[in-house]
Structure formats: structure tokens, C-alpha cells
Coordinates of C-alpha atoms and ligand atoms in Angstrom, one line a residue:
M462 CA -2.2 -16.5 -0.6
A463 CA -2.5 -14.7 2.8
K464 CA -4.4 -16.5 5.4
E465 CA -7.7 -15.0 6.5
P466 CA -7.6 -12.4 9.3
V467 CA -8.7 -13.6 12.7
K468 CA -11.9 -11.8 13.6
V469 CA -12.0 -10.4 17.1
K470 CA -14.8 -11.5 19.4
E471 CA -17.4 -8.9 20.2
L472 CA -20.6 -8.7 22.4
A473 CA -23.6 -9.2 20.2
A474 CA -25.1 -5.9 19.1
G475 CA -28.5 -6.7 20.6
I476 CA -27.0 -7.3 24.0
R477 CA -24.3 -4.6 24.2
A478 CA -26.7 -1.8 23.1
K479 CA -28.5 -2.2 26.4
D480 CA -25.6 -1.4 28.8
F481 CA -22.1 0.1 29.0
S482 CA -20.1 -3.2 29.0
E483 CA -17.0 -3.4 26.8
V484 CA -18.0 -4.2 23.2
V485 CA -14.7 -5.7 21.8
L486 CA -13.6 -8.7 23.8
G487 CA -10.1 -9.0 22.4
Y488 CA -8.0 -12.0 21.2
S489 CA -7.5 -15.2 23.2
E490 CA -4.0 -16.6 23.1
P491 CA -4.6 -19.1 20.2
E492 CA -6.3 -16.2 18.2
A493 CA -3.4 -13.9 18.8
L494 CA -0.9 -16.5 17.8
Q495 CA -2.9 -17.2 14.6
E496 CA -3.2 -13.5 13.7
A497 CA 0.5 -12.8 14.5
G498 CA 1.4 -15.8 12.3
R499 CA -0.1 -14.0 9.3
C500 CA 2.5 -11.3 9.5
T501 CA 5.1 -11.8 6.7
Q502 CA 7.9 -10.1 8.7
C503 CA 8.6 -7.8 5.8
K504 CA 12.1 -6.8 5.1
N505 CA 11.1 -3.1 5.0
P506 CA 8.2 -3.1 7.4
A507 CA 6.0 -0.1 6.4
C508 CA 3.7 -0.6 9.4
I509 CA 6.4 1.0 11.6
S510 CA 6.3 4.3 9.7
G511 CA 2.5 4.3 10.0
C512 CA 2.7 4.3 13.8
P513 CA 2.9 7.9 15.1
V514 CA 5.4 6.9 17.7
G515 CA 7.3 4.3 15.6
I516 CA 6.6 1.1 17.7
D517 CA 8.8 -1.8 16.3
I518 CA 5.6 -3.6 15.2
K519 CA 7.5 -6.3 13.2
K520 CA 9.6 -7.2 16.3
F521 CA 6.7 -7.3 18.8
I522 CA 4.6 -9.5 16.4
K523 CA 7.6 -11.9 16.0
Q524 CA 7.9 -12.1 19.8
V525 CA 4.2 -12.9 20.0
T526 CA 4.7 -15.8 17.5
E527 CA 7.5 -17.0 19.8
K528 CA 5.1 -16.8 22.8
D529 CA 7.5 -14.4 24.4
Y530 CA 4.8 -12.0 25.4
K531 CA 7.0 -10.3 28.1
A532 CA 9.5 -9.3 25.5
A533 CA 6.7 -8.2 23.1
Y534 CA 5.4 -6.0 26.0
F535 CA 8.7 -4.3 26.5
T536 CA 9.2 -3.8 22.8
I537 CA 5.9 -1.9 22.7
R538 CA 6.6 0.0 26.0
E539 CA 9.8 1.4 24.5
K540 CA 7.6 3.7 22.5
N541 CA 4.1 3.5 24.0
D542 CA 3.4 3.8 27.7
F543 CA -0.2 2.6 27.5
P544 CA -0.6 -0.4 25.1
S545 CA -3.8 -1.6 26.6
I546 CA -5.4 1.8 26.1
C547 CA -4.0 2.4 22.6
G548 CA -4.9 -1.2 21.5
R549 CA -8.5 -0.2 22.3
V550 CA -8.7 3.4 20.9
C551 CA -6.0 3.9 18.3
P552 CA -7.4 4.6 14.8
A553 CA -5.2 1.8 13.4
E554 CA -7.1 1.9 10.1
Y555 CA -5.5 5.3 9.3
Q556 CA -2.1 4.5 10.9
C557 CA -0.1 1.3 11.2
R558 CA -2.7 -1.0 9.5
K559 CA -3.1 1.4 6.6
A560 CA 0.7 1.2 6.0
C561 CA 0.8 -2.6 6.3
I562 CA 1.8 -4.4 3.2
F563 CA -1.7 -6.0 2.9
T564 CA -3.3 -2.6 2.3
K565 CA -3.0 -1.5 -1.3
K566 CA -1.6 2.0 -2.1
N567 CA -4.9 3.5 -3.3
E568 CA -7.1 2.2 -0.5
L569 CA -8.5 5.0 1.7
F570 CA -8.4 3.0 4.9
A571 CA -6.6 -0.2 6.0
S572 CA -7.6 -3.3 4.1
E573 CA -9.6 -6.0 5.9
K574 CA -6.6 -8.2 5.2
A575 CA -4.1 -5.9 7.0
I576 CA -2.6 -7.4 10.1
N577 CA -4.8 -6.6 13.1
I578 CA -1.9 -4.8 14.8
H579 CA -4.1 -3.0 17.3
F580 CA -5.8 -6.2 18.6
L581 CA -2.3 -7.8 19.0
E582 CA -1.1 -4.7 20.8
R583 CA -4.1 -4.9 23.1
F584 CA -3.4 -8.7 23.7
V585 CA 0.2 -7.9 24.7
G586 CA -0.8 -4.9 26.8
D587 CA -3.4 -6.8 28.7
H588 CA -0.8 -9.6 29.2
G589 CA 1.5 -7.0 30.7
M590 CA -1.2 -5.6 32.9
N591 CA -2.5 -9.0 34.1
N592 CA 1.0 -10.2 34.9
S593 CA 2.1 -6.9 36.6
L594 CA 5.0 -6.4 34.1
E595 CA 6.5 -3.1 34.9
T596 CA 8.9 -1.1 32.8
P597 CA 12.3 -1.0 34.6
V598 CA 12.7 2.2 36.5
K599 CA 16.0 3.9 35.6
K600 CA 16.3 6.5 38.4
D601 CA 19.0 9.1 37.9
G602 CA 20.1 10.0 41.4
S603 CA 21.0 13.5 40.3
L604 CA 17.4 14.3 39.6
S605 CA 16.0 13.1 43.0
K606 CA 15.6 16.7 44.3
I607 CA 14.0 18.0 41.2
K608 CA 10.2 18.8 41.1
V609 CA 8.3 19.1 37.8
A610 CA 4.7 20.2 37.6
V611 CA 2.4 18.6 35.0
V612 CA -0.9 20.5 34.2
G613 CA -3.7 18.2 33.0
S614 CA -4.0 14.4 33.5
G615 CA -5.1 13.3 30.0
P616 CA -2.9 10.9 28.0
A617 CA -0.3 13.7 27.4
G618 CA 0.0 14.6 31.1
L619 CA 0.0 11.0 32.3
C620 CA 2.6 10.0 29.8
C621 CA 4.9 12.9 30.5
A622 CA 4.6 12.3 34.3
G623 CA 5.4 8.5 33.9
E624 CA 8.5 9.2 31.8
L625 CA 9.9 11.8 34.2
A626 CA 9.0 9.7 37.3
R627 CA 10.8 6.7 36.0
Q628 CA 14.0 8.7 35.9
G629 CA 13.6 9.8 39.4
V630 CA 12.0 13.2 39.0
K631 CA 9.3 14.2 41.6
V632 CA 6.2 14.9 39.6
V633 CA 3.0 16.6 40.7
I634 CA 0.0 16.5 38.3
F635 CA -2.5 19.3 38.7
E636 CA -5.9 18.4 37.3
G637 CA -8.9 20.7 37.0
L638 CA -11.5 17.9 37.3
H639 CA -12.1 15.7 40.3
K640 CA -10.9 12.6 38.5
S641 CA -7.8 12.1 36.3
G642 CA -7.6 10.7 32.8
G643 CA -8.8 13.6 30.6
V644 CA -10.8 12.5 27.6
L645 CA -10.0 8.9 28.5
R646 CA -12.3 9.4 31.5
Y647 CA -14.8 12.0 30.5
G648 CA -15.1 11.5 26.8
I649 CA -14.5 7.9 25.7
P650 CA -17.3 5.7 27.2
P651 CA -16.5 2.6 29.2
F652 CA -17.9 0.4 26.4
R653 CA -14.8 1.3 24.5
L654 CA -12.3 1.8 27.3
P655 CA -13.2 0.0 30.6
R656 CA -12.2 2.2 33.5
N657 CA -10.2 -0.6 35.3
I658 CA -7.6 -0.2 32.5
L659 CA -7.3 3.5 33.0
D660 CA -7.3 3.1 36.8
F661 CA -4.5 0.5 36.5
E662 CA -2.3 2.9 34.6
I663 CA -3.0 5.8 37.0
D664 CA -2.4 3.6 40.0
Y665 CA 0.9 2.5 38.5
L666 CA 2.0 6.2 38.2
K667 CA 1.1 6.8 41.8
K668 CA 3.2 3.8 42.8
L669 CA 6.1 5.4 40.9
G670 CA 5.7 8.4 43.3
V671 CA 3.6 10.7 41.0
E672 CA 1.3 12.9 43.1
I673 CA -2.1 13.9 41.5
V674 CA -3.8 17.0 42.8
P675 CA -7.4 17.0 41.6
N676 CA -9.8 20.0 41.5
F677 CA -6.9 22.4 40.9
I678 CA -7.0 24.7 37.9
I679 CA -3.7 26.2 36.9
G680 CA -4.5 29.8 35.8
K681 CA -7.2 30.1 38.4
T682 CA -6.0 28.4 41.6
K683 CA -2.4 29.1 40.9
T684 CA -0.4 30.7 38.1
L685 CA 2.7 29.3 36.3
D686 CA 4.8 32.0 38.1
E687 CA 3.6 30.7 41.4
L688 CA 4.5 27.2 40.5
F689 CA 8.0 28.3 39.6
S690 CA 8.3 30.2 42.8
E691 CA 7.4 27.1 44.7
G692 CA 10.5 25.4 43.3
Y693 CA 9.2 23.5 40.3
A694 CA 12.1 23.3 37.8
A695 CA 9.9 22.9 34.8
I696 CA 6.3 22.7 33.8
F697 CA 4.5 20.5 31.2
L698 CA 1.2 21.7 29.9
G699 CA -1.2 18.9 28.7
L700 CA -4.3 21.1 28.7
G701 CA -6.1 19.3 25.9
A702 CA -8.8 20.9 23.7
G703 CA -11.8 20.8 26.1
V704 CA -14.0 23.6 24.8
P705 CA -16.9 22.4 22.6
G706 CA -17.5 24.1 19.3
F707 CA -21.0 25.1 18.3
M708 CA -22.7 25.8 14.9
G709 CA -23.7 29.3 15.7
I710 CA -27.3 28.7 14.6
K711 CA -30.6 29.9 16.1
G712 CA -32.0 27.9 19.0
E713 CA -28.7 26.4 20.1
N714 CA -29.4 27.6 23.6
L715 CA -32.8 25.8 23.9
C716 CA -33.2 23.3 26.7
N717 CA -32.1 19.7 25.7
V718 CA -29.6 20.9 23.2
Y719 CA -26.3 19.6 24.6
S720 CA -22.7 20.0 23.6
A721 CA -21.2 16.5 23.2
N722 CA -18.8 17.5 26.0
E723 CA -21.5 18.1 28.5
F724 CA -23.5 15.1 27.4
L725 CA -20.5 12.7 27.6
T726 CA -19.1 14.2 30.8
R727 CA -22.5 13.7 32.5
V728 CA -22.6 10.1 31.2
N729 CA -19.0 9.0 31.6
L730 CA -17.4 11.2 34.3
M731 CA -20.5 11.7 36.5
S732 CA -21.9 8.1 35.7
A733 CA -25.3 9.4 34.6
Y734 CA -25.9 6.0 33.0
K735 CA -26.2 4.7 36.6
F736 CA -28.6 7.4 37.7
P737 CA -30.1 7.5 40.4
E738 CA -27.4 5.4 42.0
F739 CA -25.1 8.3 40.9
H740 CA -26.7 11.7 41.4
T741 CA -26.1 13.4 38.0
P742 CA -28.9 12.9 35.5
V743 CA -28.9 13.4 31.8
N744 CA -32.0 14.0 29.7
I745 CA -32.9 11.3 27.2
G746 CA -35.5 11.8 24.5
K747 CA -37.7 9.8 22.2
G748 CA -35.9 11.2 19.1
M749 CA -32.2 11.9 19.8
I750 CA -30.1 13.6 17.1
V751 CA -26.3 13.8 17.3
I752 CA -24.7 16.3 14.9
G753 CA -21.2 15.5 13.6
G754 CA -19.0 12.8 12.1
G755 CA -16.1 12.2 14.4
N756 CA -15.3 9.9 17.3
T757 CA -17.1 12.2 19.7
A758 CA -20.3 12.0 17.6
M759 CA -20.1 8.2 17.5
D760 CA -19.5 8.0 21.3
A761 CA -22.4 10.4 22.0
A762 CA -24.8 8.5 19.7
R763 CA -23.9 5.1 21.0
A764 CA -24.3 6.3 24.6
A765 CA -27.6 8.0 23.7
L766 CA -29.0 4.8 22.1
R767 CA -27.9 2.7 25.2
L768 CA -29.6 5.2 27.5
Q769 CA -32.8 5.0 25.4
N770 CA -32.7 1.2 25.7
M771 CA -32.0 1.3 29.4
N772 CA -34.9 3.7 30.0
K773 CA -37.3 1.4 28.0
L774 CA -37.7 4.1 25.3
P775 CA -37.7 3.1 21.6
A776 CA -34.1 3.1 20.2
N777 CA -34.3 6.1 18.0
T778 CA -31.0 7.9 17.7
S779 CA -29.7 9.5 14.5
I780 CA -26.4 10.9 13.5
V781 CA -26.7 13.9 11.2
Y782 CA -23.7 14.7 9.1
R783 CA -23.2 17.3 6.4
R784 CA -20.9 15.2 4.2
T785 CA -21.0 11.4 3.5
E786 CA -19.7 8.4 5.3
I787 CA -16.4 8.3 3.5
E788 CA -15.5 11.8 4.8
M789 CA -16.4 11.0 8.4
P790 CA -13.3 11.3 10.5
A791 CA -14.5 8.7 13.1
R792 CA -12.8 5.4 13.4
R793 CA -14.3 2.9 10.9
L794 CA -14.8 0.3 13.7
E795 CA -16.9 2.8 15.7
I796 CA -19.0 3.6 12.6
A797 CA -19.6 -0.1 12.0
H798 CA -20.4 -0.7 15.7
A799 CA -22.8 2.3 15.8
K800 CA -24.7 0.9 12.8
E801 CA -24.9 -2.6 14.2
E802 CA -26.3 -1.3 17.4
G803 CA -29.1 0.6 15.6
V804 CA -27.9 4.2 15.3
K805 CA -29.3 5.7 12.1
F806 CA -27.1 7.7 9.8
Q807 CA -28.4 10.7 7.8
F808 CA -25.9 12.1 5.4
L809 CA -25.6 15.4 3.5
I810 CA -27.7 17.4 5.9
Q811 CA -26.8 20.7 7.5
P812 CA -28.8 21.9 10.5
V813 CA -29.8 25.6 10.3
E814 CA -32.0 26.2 13.3
F815 CA -33.4 24.5 16.4
I816 CA -37.1 25.1 17.0
G817 CA -38.4 25.1 20.6
D818 CA -41.8 24.6 22.2
E819 CA -43.6 27.1 24.4
N820 CA -41.4 26.0 27.4
G821 CA -38.1 26.5 25.6
F822 CA -37.4 22.9 25.0
V823 CA -36.2 21.8 21.5
K824 CA -38.8 20.0 19.5
K825 CA -37.6 20.2 15.9
M826 CA -34.4 20.8 13.9
K827 CA -34.6 22.8 10.6
C828 CA -32.1 21.6 8.0
L829 CA -30.9 22.0 4.5
K830 CA -29.9 19.2 2.2
C831 CA -26.3 19.3 0.9
E832 CA -24.3 18.1 -2.0
L833 CA -20.5 17.5 -2.2
G834 CA -18.4 20.2 -3.8
E835 CA -14.7 20.7 -4.3
P836 CA -12.2 19.4 -1.6
D837 CA -11.4 21.8 1.2
S838 CA -8.1 22.3 3.1
S839 CA -8.6 19.0 4.9
G840 CA -8.7 17.2 1.5
R841 CA -12.4 16.2 2.1
R842 CA -15.1 17.3 -0.3
R843 CA -16.9 20.3 0.9
P844 CA -20.6 20.1 1.8
V845 CA -22.6 22.6 -0.3
P846 CA -26.1 23.4 1.0
I847 CA -28.8 23.2 -1.7
K848 CA -31.0 26.3 -1.9
G849 CA -34.6 25.8 -1.2
S850 CA -34.1 22.3 0.2
E851 CA -35.3 23.2 3.8
F852 CA -37.0 20.5 5.8
E853 CA -37.6 19.8 9.5
M854 CA -36.7 16.8 11.6
D855 CA -38.4 15.9 14.9
C856 CA -35.9 16.0 17.8
D857 CA -36.4 16.3 21.5
V858 CA -32.7 16.0 22.5
A859 CA -29.9 17.2 20.3
V860 CA -26.2 16.7 20.9
I861 CA -23.7 18.9 19.1
A862 CA -20.4 17.2 18.3
V863 CA -18.8 19.5 15.7
G864 CA -15.3 19.9 17.1
L865 CA -13.3 21.0 20.1
E866 CA -11.2 24.0 20.8
A867 CA -8.5 25.0 23.1
N868 CA -9.4 26.0 26.7
Q869 CA -8.1 29.5 27.4
V870 CA -8.3 29.5 31.2
L871 CA -4.5 29.4 31.5
T872 CA -3.4 31.1 28.3
S873 CA -5.7 34.1 28.8
V874 CA -3.9 35.0 32.1
T875 CA -0.5 34.2 30.8
P876 CA 0.2 36.6 28.0
Q877 CA 3.9 35.5 27.7
L878 CA 2.6 32.1 26.6
K879 CA 2.4 32.5 22.8
T880 CA -0.6 31.0 21.0
D881 CA -1.7 30.7 17.4
K882 CA -4.9 31.9 15.8
Y883 CA -6.8 28.9 17.2
K884 CA -5.5 29.7 20.7
D885 CA -3.3 26.6 20.6
V886 CA 0.0 26.9 22.4
I887 CA 3.0 27.4 20.1
V888 CA 6.0 25.2 20.7
D889 CA 9.4 24.5 19.3
P890 CA 8.6 21.2 17.4
E891 CA 12.1 19.7 18.4
T892 CA 11.7 20.2 22.1
M893 CA 8.0 21.0 22.7
E894 CA 9.2 24.1 24.7
T895 CA 6.8 27.0 24.6
S896 CA 7.6 30.7 24.5
I897 CA 8.3 30.6 28.3
K898 CA 11.6 29.1 29.3
G899 CA 11.1 25.9 31.2
V900 CA 7.4 25.5 30.1
F901 CA 6.7 22.7 27.7
A902 CA 3.5 21.5 26.1
G903 CA 2.0 18.6 24.2
G904 CA -1.2 16.8 23.2
D905 CA -4.3 18.5 21.9
I906 CA -3.3 22.0 23.2
V907 CA -0.6 21.9 20.5
G908 CA -2.0 21.8 17.0
G909 CA -5.6 21.0 18.0
E910 CA -7.7 17.8 18.4
G911 CA -5.6 14.8 17.6
T912 CA -5.3 11.2 18.8
V913 CA -4.3 9.6 22.1
I914 CA -1.1 8.2 20.6
E915 CA -0.1 11.5 19.1
A916 CA -0.6 13.2 22.5
M917 CA 1.6 10.6 24.1
G918 CA 4.2 11.0 21.4
M919 CA 4.5 14.7 22.0
A920 CA 4.6 14.1 25.8
K921 CA 7.5 11.7 25.5
K922 CA 9.4 14.1 23.3
A923 CA 8.8 16.9 25.9
S924 CA 9.9 14.7 28.8
R925 CA 13.3 14.1 27.1
A926 CA 13.6 17.8 26.5
I927 CA 12.7 18.6 30.1
I928 CA 15.4 16.3 31.4
E929 CA 17.9 18.0 29.1
Y930 CA 16.7 21.4 30.2
I931 CA 17.1 20.6 33.9
K932 CA 20.5 19.1 33.4
R933 CA 21.6 22.0 31.2
R934 CA 20.5 24.5 33.8
G935 CA 22.7 22.6 36.3
N936 CA 20.1 22.6 39.1
V937 CA 20.5 18.9 39.6
Q938 CA 22.0 17.3 42.7
K939 CA 25.8 16.7 42.4
N940 CA 26.6 13.1 43.5
Ligands
FAD2183 P1 -7.1 15.7 27.3 O1 -7.4 14.2 27.2 O2 -8.2 16.6 26.9 O3 -6.8 16.0 28.8 C1 -6.5 17.4 29.3 C2 -6.7 17.4 30.8 O4 -6.2 18.7 31.2 C3 -8.2 17.3 31.2 O5 -8.3 16.4 32.2 C4 -8.5 18.8 31.7 O6 -9.5 18.8 32.7 C5 -7.1 19.2 32.2 N1 -6.9 20.7 32.2 C6 -7.2 21.5 31.2 N2 -6.8 22.8 31.6 C7 -6.4 22.7 32.9 C8 -5.9 23.6 33.8 N3 -5.8 24.9 33.5 N4 -5.5 23.2 35.0 C9 -5.6 21.9 35.4 N5 -6.1 20.9 34.5 C10 -6.4 21.3 33.3 N6 -8.4 9.6 20.1 C11 -8.0 8.4 19.7 O7 -6.8 8.2 19.5 N7 -8.9 7.4 19.6 C12 -10.2 7.6 19.9 O8 -11.0 6.6 19.8 C13 -10.7 8.9 20.4 N8 -11.9 9.1 20.7 C14 -12.3 10.3 21.3 C15 -13.6 10.5 21.7 C16 -14.0 11.7 22.3 C17 -15.3 11.8 22.8 C18 -13.0 12.8 22.3 C19 -13.4 14.1 22.9 C20 -11.7 12.6 21.8 C21 -11.4 11.4 21.3 N9 -10.1 11.1 20.8 C22 -9.7 9.9 20.4 C23 -9.0 12.2 20.9 C24 -8.1 12.0 22.1 O9 -8.9 11.6 23.2 C25 -7.3 13.3 22.4 O10 -6.5 13.5 21.3 C26 -6.5 13.1 23.7 O11 -7.2 12.8 24.8 C27 -5.7 14.4 23.9 O12 -4.9 14.2 25.1 P2 -4.5 15.4 26.0 O13 -3.8 14.8 27.2 O14 -3.8 16.4 25.2 O15 -5.8 16.1 26.5
SF4_2184 FE1 3.8 -7.5 9.3 FE2 2.2 -5.8 7.9 FE3 4.3 -4.9 9.3 FE4 4.7 -6.4 7.1 S1 3.8 -4.3 7.2 S2 5.8 -6.6 9.1 S3 3.0 -7.8 7.2 S4 2.4 -5.9 10.2

């Protein structure tokens, strides 16, 4: 019989819900060895096919059992540039762990018994970071005079930049915000991804020679044509999906109704959780409601609850979702953590209107109860509002987290850049090249909101195609 999984240590819910310290503390060496020892080293390791970038999971786990953490680190780095980040944020229960032999075929999410691949990845990634293990740089001299522009510094942009820089290409990243990292900086709170980890990865890229230009919006400050005329041989677009979706209901423009993007950007990027030490405030209420069921909703609700605690208000934050828990796209771990911390979950409820007070501040949310109907195109059962079931909920701050869309700042001024009906950039799936020669794209701007590892997988593919494109065009330096 399989040995019991090694539980990862976490800060106690009562302590962690009062600040933004990291919740999951990771495995110690003996714990990692014990967990790695549970892996049966399957002849046909299904876990690998469950990883969107095909990390050789079986091999790296074996190397952990042999205490060869350096080798394990390089095994992971062959496919994944940021193991410490992915070990913390990857939805492993839908990916590698779900494919692990210990998960039964009919289970919706990974079994509790599945190997904790993500915690092992984190252990190995942190070992690499703490011991300054660096992936060997294989500079190709013929590329030394080549410049490539990367637009956006989220996981896609950072990954593409690293891949190109390691081969000797001069990379300049243009980032619209004042700090780099994309969602890893402005969306995911530090209690899930401490900023020293992100900063470490970005500093490493800078050491490789990558230049990052902040506060620079491509499509406004400069166009793609201008970048080409400045001598960039190719351009990678990692623009993300940074525009918040709304429900289109009455009262959404009332004061204290936030988009999750604005709420999380204030809290994470602008450090509103340290106000007044940092100057950007965020409004906190006595009854906070977050609408949605994805990772963004969990992050917003857990941040809201912490802010209530830090401001000595009663911890009263609810998630309102129109389906049930099983259909929630959020990571199971985040749902469990949110519940432990005291976030309340209210299912099968659809908001239909926000009601304001005489000063234009939200005070109530009118809702309809729902029941589940037939599955929709996502395969999840559709929420069907029940006629005549209206009721009102008290709410003095609402945060809307119902999805993200493509930002059109660049595509709207670049008509040659073909987009689909969602305004996502269309690419050749083999090369990630867009409709403009020499312009490649990856991450959430291709195919909509995805995951960090998927964004990095696309960026890696694009980086290979960019090198081929540059060499094919022959504008490399002849040795
Ligand atoms: P982004 O991370 O969005 O980065 C795009 C960057 O491009 C931004 O910095 C933006 O400012 C910049 N930019 C855009 N347009 C321009 C322009 N014209 N000029 C210059 N710069 C520009 N995924 C997971 O795997 N696990 C999770 O736990 C998880 N949690 C999430 C929580 C939240 C709150 C959100 C919003 C998403 C989460 N995701 C998670 C999804 C994941 O973060 C994204 O799939 C991933 O960040 C996409 O990477 P990207 O590089 O394509 O885009
Ligand atoms: Fe180990 Fe699970 Fe992969 Fe088998 S499927 S090699 S048990 S992680």
C-alpha cells in the first residue's frame, strides 16, 4: 500500500489571515525526501503528459531521492525557467498530479494520494535559488549583434527574454507598468508568491544582460513599426489579458464597486496593504463581497479578509458564485485556504443590481438564486436563474472578478495584427508567429486567460522560432 502523502507545513489560519506573509511554508529536506520516496517511478509516467511543458517529473523526483538536488534543478529547468514560481502557483491538481498514477481515472481533481509534485518542484527550485545555481548560458556568437524587443514583462515576456538572452541575443523588455512581473506582481498576492522570488528571477535576467524599460506602452509611446526601424530584428508580444470583465448590471459604476484588477493592483502593486507607509489606499468595508469563482476571486477575497483584520474590522468577506464549488475554476488549495481563513462561500447566486445610498456608495446587492442546468461549452453545468427568487445582500464594498479580456492598446493601432473575436492575437501554433512577419506572441494574449506555465510554454516555443527566424533571414553576424 502507498505510504501516506507528506503534508506541507502552513502558517496557522488564525495567524496568516492577519497579514500578507507566505501561507505555504514548503518542504524541509527530510520531508521532500520522504515525499519523493513515495513515487513509484512508473514505467510509463503519466505525470509528464499532465505537465503543460512536459517536465521530466519522474527523473527529477528520482534525483531528489538521490539527494542530487542540483541535477534535479537542471532537469526541471530544461522545460521550466521559474520552478520556484510554478511550484507555488501551478494548478497541479488539474495538471501533473491529476495525471499521476495515484489519481483514479474518474476523479475530477488530483487525488490526495497523488505525489505532491508541485511541492517537490518548489523544494528543488528554492534549492537552486538559495545556492545560486544558474542554467548554463550557451551564447551563439553569431547572434551577438541582434536585438529583440519583448513587449510585456509577465511570465511570457520574462521567459522569452531569458531564453533569448541565454543564447546571446540582446533583449529589451518594454513594460507599461512601473514594475515588472505582470500578474505575478500586480495580481497574485505576496501571501501566495513572495516578492523576493519574483525579484530574484528578474535580477537574474538583468544579470544576463536583459534591459527592462518600465512605464513604456507599445502602441502609445512607440509603435511596432518604430521598433523595427530602430533595428529590432524581431518582436515578442506578451501583453496578457489585463482588461477586467464586468457583469453589465445596474449600479456597477457606484463608488466602492471595484474590478478585481483595480482592487488587487492597489493592494499588490501599489502596496495598499501597507497604507499609509505606501501612499495608495484601498477602501475596505464591513461587508465585502467578491463575485466570481476563479483564482482572481480567491486572491481578492483573501486579501479583503486580511485587510479587514488588519483594520480591526469584523472579518466579513463573502464569495458569491453563480454555480457550485465543484465548477469553480480556482485552484483547490486556494479554495481550501480561503475557507480556513474565514472567507464565506455563497453558491448558486447571480447578482442582478447594485443599490447605492444617497451619496452614490454601494450599500446592497440585489441577486437571484440559481439552479444548475445542462453543461455549457466549458463542460460545466450552466447556472439557471430562478424566476421570482430575488433577494438583497448587504454589501459596502464589492469586488468583481468575473474574467479578464485582452487589452487592445496595441492591437487597435496595429490593424495588420490579426485578432480573433475575443481580440486575442492570432498566431501560427507551430511558431507563435502573428500575421506580421517577425512579430511573435504568447501567453494570455493568445487564446485568453490561462496559467503561468502555459504562458511560459508558449514563450519558450516562440523563442525557438525567433532564433530560427533571425537565422533564416541571415541578418546574423558571420564569424
Ligand atoms: P501578464 O502576466 O498579464 O503580463 C502582461 C504584461 O504586459 C503586464 O505587465 C502588462 O502591464 C504588460 N503590457 C500589456 N500591454 C502592454 C503594452 N502595450 N506595452 C507594454 N507593456 C504591456 N495562473 C496560475 O498558473 N496559477 C495561479 O495561481 C494564478 N493565479 C492568478 C491570479 C490572478 C489574480 C490572475 C489575474 C491570474 C492568475 N493566474 C494564475 C493566471 C496567470 O497569472 C496568467 O495566465 C499569466 O500571468 C499570463 O502571463 P502573460 O505574461 O501572458 O501576461
Ligand atoms: Fe511518480 Fe506519479 Fe509520475 Fe508515477 S505518475 S512517476 S508515481 S509522479
